[in-house]
């Protein structure tokens, strides 16, 4: 019935309009998904950088306190006693899993797993960070203390942030789909009304 009433060129125009609308929606959807994915990835990466800096400051402050303890204990303790003290320090700190002190007057004392690192060097591994801190006595450097800390908490917080921002993006995307659908429906209805008016006038 409609085909008989509408001229052929109007039917062609209607079909062309629907095709163009579908193509524009597909392009918009692809661009939106790409931009949303980039924003999520960039936000997660920037947040992890901030987390890494925060955790490094926290672990360095802890290593500072341990260094003060070592400077007090090292004068009256031998390597075996220092190793026992280090074991206690590791047991009291859930993130700490390795300590090593390098001094001029005694052999290096090593407890746990501490990746090799030079003085003032920070070593980032996938699951740990190794920091160094000078051992001072009377404001003079008498050695260096190296500590290895687990990054489990950092990974948990980083994953939680990435998951949270991805969930928010998905919820926002669903809301956008509703508005896009309503806008598309309104556009098609308006387009059909225009075609109908043109056909009726003819």
GROMACS .gro file of C-alpha atoms in nm:
model
  202
    1UNK     CA    1   0.000   0.000   0.000
    2UNK     CA    2   0.271   0.243   0.100
    3UNK     CA    3   0.476   0.141  -0.200
    4UNK     CA    4   0.190   0.235  -0.428
    5UNK     CA    5   0.139   0.575  -0.268
    6UNK     CA    6   0.500   0.683  -0.237
    7UNK     CA    7   0.697   0.774  -0.550
    8UNK     CA    8   0.997   0.559  -0.626
    9UNK     CA    9   1.246   0.839  -0.558
   10UNK     CA   10   1.101   0.894  -0.212
   11UNK     CA   11   1.133   0.524  -0.132
   12UNK     CA   12   1.494   0.538  -0.249
   13UNK     CA   13   1.555   0.844  -0.036
   14UNK     CA   14   1.401   0.672   0.264
   15UNK     CA   15   1.623   0.368   0.219
   16UNK     CA   16   1.928   0.589   0.168
   17UNK     CA   17   1.851   0.785   0.483
   18UNK     CA   18   1.820   0.467   0.688
   19UNK     CA   19   2.150   0.335   0.550
   20UNK     CA   20   2.332   0.663   0.617
   21UNK     CA   21   2.191   0.672   0.970
   22UNK     CA   22   2.305   0.316   1.034
   23UNK     CA   23   2.655   0.392   0.904
   24UNK     CA   24   2.682   0.709   1.115
   25UNK     CA   25   2.568   0.521   1.424
   26UNK     CA   26   2.824   0.245   1.359
   27UNK     CA   27   3.102   0.504   1.319
   28UNK     CA   28   2.992   0.683   1.633
   29UNK     CA   29   2.980   0.358   1.828
   30UNK     CA   30   3.327   0.254   1.713
   31UNK     CA   31   3.477   0.594   1.794
   32UNK     CA   32   3.306   0.603   2.133
   33UNK     CA   33   3.432   0.256   2.230
   34UNK     CA   34   3.785   0.346   2.124
   35UNK     CA   35   3.787   0.675   2.315
   36UNK     CA   36   3.633   0.515   2.623
   37UNK     CA   37   3.889   0.235   2.618
   38UNK     CA   38   4.174   0.485   2.581
   39UNK     CA   39   4.044   0.695   2.870
   40UNK     CA   40   4.009   0.390   3.094
   41UNK     CA   41   4.361   0.268   3.009
   42UNK     CA   42   4.520   0.611   3.052
   43UNK     CA   43   4.341   0.673   3.382
   44UNK     CA   44   4.445   0.333   3.514
   45UNK     CA   45   4.806   0.388   3.406
   46UNK     CA   46   4.825   0.736   3.562
   47UNK     CA   47   4.670   0.607   3.883
   48UNK     CA   48   4.927   0.328   3.901
   49UNK     CA   49   5.208   0.583   3.863
   50UNK     CA   50   5.067   0.778   4.157
   51UNK     CA   51   5.032   0.456   4.356
   52UNK     CA   52   5.392   0.358   4.282
   53UNK     CA   53   5.519   0.695   4.403
   54UNK     CA   54   5.305   0.669   4.717
   55UNK     CA   55   5.421   0.315   4.796
   56UNK     CA   56   5.784   0.407   4.733
   57UNK     CA   57   5.761   0.696   4.980
   58UNK     CA   58   5.593   0.471   5.236
   59UNK     CA   59   5.851   0.194   5.203
   60UNK     CA   60   6.138   0.441   5.209
   61UNK     CA   61   6.006   0.587   5.534
   62UNK     CA   62   5.989   0.236   5.680
   63UNK     CA   63   6.344   0.165   5.562
   64UNK     CA   64   6.454   0.492   5.725
   65UNK     CA   65   6.321   0.369   6.060
   66UNK     CA   66   6.491   0.032   6.013
   67UNK     CA   67   6.815   0.207   5.925
   68UNK     CA   68   6.803   0.400   6.253
   69UNK     CA   69   6.756   0.073   6.441
   70UNK     CA   70   7.046  -0.086   6.255
   71UNK     CA   71   7.278   0.205   6.334
   72UNK     CA   72   7.206   0.149   6.704
   73UNK     CA   73   7.234  -0.231   6.699
   74UNK     CA   74   7.528  -0.271   6.467
   75UNK     CA   75   7.788  -0.143   6.710
   76UNK     CA   76   7.725  -0.410   6.973
   77UNK     CA   77   7.603  -0.701   6.758
   78UNK     CA   78   7.782  -0.946   6.533
   79UNK     CA   79   7.656  -1.073   6.196
   80UNK     CA   80   7.457  -1.359   6.351
   81UNK     CA   81   7.280  -1.133   6.596
   82UNK     CA   82   7.207  -0.880   6.323
   83UNK     CA   83   7.060  -1.156   6.109
   84UNK     CA   84   6.826  -1.247   6.396
   85UNK     CA   85   6.726  -0.883   6.433
   86UNK     CA   86   6.662  -0.863   6.059
   87UNK     CA   87   6.444  -1.175   6.077
   88UNK     CA   88   6.238  -1.009   6.349
   89UNK     CA   89   6.202  -0.692   6.143
   90UNK     CA   90   6.078  -0.896   5.847
   91UNK     CA   91   5.833  -1.085   6.067
   92UNK     CA   92   5.689  -0.755   6.197
   93UNK     CA   93   5.637  -0.608   5.849
   94UNK     CA   94   5.397  -0.790   5.617
   95UNK     CA   95   5.535  -0.622   5.304
   96UNK     CA   96   5.904  -0.661   5.389
   97UNK     CA   97   6.061  -0.987   5.273
   98UNK     CA   98   6.433  -0.914   5.254
   99UNK     CA   99   6.702  -0.703   5.423
  100UNK     CA  100   7.071  -0.661   5.356
  101UNK     CA  101   7.320  -0.427   5.521
  102UNK     CA  102   7.658  -0.347   5.372
  103UNK     CA  103   7.915  -0.199   5.608
  104UNK     CA  104   8.282  -0.121   5.591
  105UNK     CA  105   8.378  -0.296   5.914
  106UNK     CA  106   8.170  -0.618   5.893
  107UNK     CA  107   8.066  -0.866   5.628
  108UNK     CA  108   7.734  -0.800   5.456
  109UNK     CA  109   7.438  -0.933   5.653
  110UNK     CA  110   7.163  -1.076   5.437
  111UNK     CA  111   6.823  -1.211   5.540
  112UNK     CA  112   6.547  -1.303   5.296
  113UNK     CA  113   6.550  -1.229   4.926
  114UNK     CA  114   6.699  -0.893   4.826
  115UNK     CA  115   6.769  -0.832   4.456
  116UNK     CA  116   7.110  -0.681   4.393
  117UNK     CA  117   7.106  -0.303   4.384
  118UNK     CA  118   7.359  -0.026   4.390
  119UNK     CA  119   7.357   0.255   4.642
  120UNK     CA  120   7.066   0.497   4.595
  121UNK     CA  121   6.919   0.272   4.326
  122UNK     CA  122   6.554   0.174   4.325
  123UNK     CA  123   6.480  -0.160   4.161
  124UNK     CA  124   6.123  -0.218   4.044
  125UNK     CA  125   6.024  -0.575   3.966
  126UNK     CA  126   5.682  -0.711   3.877
  127UNK     CA  127   5.599  -0.806   4.236
  128UNK     CA  128   5.853  -0.619   4.449
  129UNK     CA  129   6.056  -0.304   4.495
  130UNK     CA  130   6.407  -0.282   4.639
  131UNK     CA  131   6.517   0.040   4.807
  132UNK     CA  132   6.835   0.154   4.974
  133UNK     CA  133   6.892   0.388   5.264
  134UNK     CA  134   7.216   0.505   5.425
  135UNK     CA  135   7.306   0.386   5.773
  136UNK     CA  136   7.417   0.693   5.966
  137UNK     CA  137   7.606   0.743   6.288
  138UNK     CA  138   7.681   1.094   6.411
  139UNK     CA  139   7.560   1.224   6.075
  140UNK     CA  140   7.821   1.017   5.895
  141UNK     CA  141   7.738   0.737   5.650
  142UNK     CA  142   7.877   0.407   5.777
  143UNK     CA  143   7.693   0.174   5.541
  144UNK     CA  144   7.383   0.109   5.337
  145UNK     CA  145   7.066  -0.082   5.417
  146UNK     CA  146   6.871  -0.249   5.138
  147UNK     CA  147   6.511  -0.357   5.179
  148UNK     CA  148   6.285  -0.556   4.946
  149UNK     CA  149   5.912  -0.498   4.974
  150UNK     CA  150   5.621  -0.686   4.820
  151UNK     CA  151   5.381  -0.497   4.592
  152UNK     CA  152   5.075  -0.713   4.653
  153UNK     CA  153   4.881  -0.427   4.810
  154UNK     CA  154   4.971  -0.195   4.521
  155UNK     CA  155   4.845  -0.450   4.267
  156UNK     CA  156   4.521  -0.496   4.463
  157UNK     CA  157   4.455  -0.121   4.475
  158UNK     CA  158   4.551  -0.075   4.110
  159UNK     CA  159   4.322  -0.358   3.997
  160UNK     CA  160   4.036  -0.229   4.212
  161UNK     CA  161   4.069   0.119   4.059
  162UNK     CA  162   4.082  -0.018   3.703
  163UNK     CA  163   3.777  -0.236   3.770
  164UNK     CA  164   3.585   0.052   3.926
  165UNK     CA  165   3.653   0.293   3.640
  166UNK     CA  166   3.568   0.023   3.384
  167UNK     CA  167   3.235  -0.044   3.560
  168UNK     CA  168   3.155   0.328   3.566
  169UNK     CA  169   3.234   0.352   3.195
  170UNK     CA  170   3.007   0.056   3.122
  171UNK     CA  171   2.719   0.210   3.320
  172UNK     CA  172   2.767   0.541   3.143
  173UNK     CA  173   2.776   0.358   2.808
  174UNK     CA  174   2.445   0.187   2.879
  175UNK     CA  175   2.287   0.522   2.960
  176UNK     CA  176   2.431   0.665   2.639
  177UNK     CA  177   2.282   0.376   2.441
  178UNK     CA  178   1.936   0.461   2.574
  179UNK     CA  179   1.968   0.827   2.473
  180UNK     CA  180   2.118   0.735   2.135
  181UNK     CA  181   1.834   0.492   2.073
  182UNK     CA  182   1.572   0.750   2.163
  183UNK     CA  183   1.743   1.011   1.946
  184UNK     CA  184   1.766   0.770   1.654
  185UNK     CA  185   1.400   0.675   1.691
  186UNK     CA  186   1.297   1.040   1.699
  187UNK     CA  187   1.509   1.112   1.391
  188UNK     CA  188   1.355   0.822   1.198
  189UNK     CA  189   1.003   0.925   1.295
  190UNK     CA  190   1.073   1.283   1.186
  191UNK     CA  191   1.223   1.158   0.861
  192UNK     CA  192   0.920   0.936   0.792
  193UNK     CA  193   0.683   1.225   0.865
  194UNK     CA  194   0.871   1.447   0.620
  195UNK     CA  195   0.855   1.176   0.354
  196UNK     CA  196   0.484   1.127   0.422
  197UNK     CA  197   0.414   1.500   0.397
  198UNK     CA  198   0.605   1.523   0.068
  199UNK     CA  199   0.422   1.221  -0.071
  200UNK     CA  200   0.088   1.358   0.041
  201UNK     CA  201   0.152   1.695  -0.123
  202UNK     CA  202   0.244   1.522  -0.446
   0.00000   0.00000   0.00000
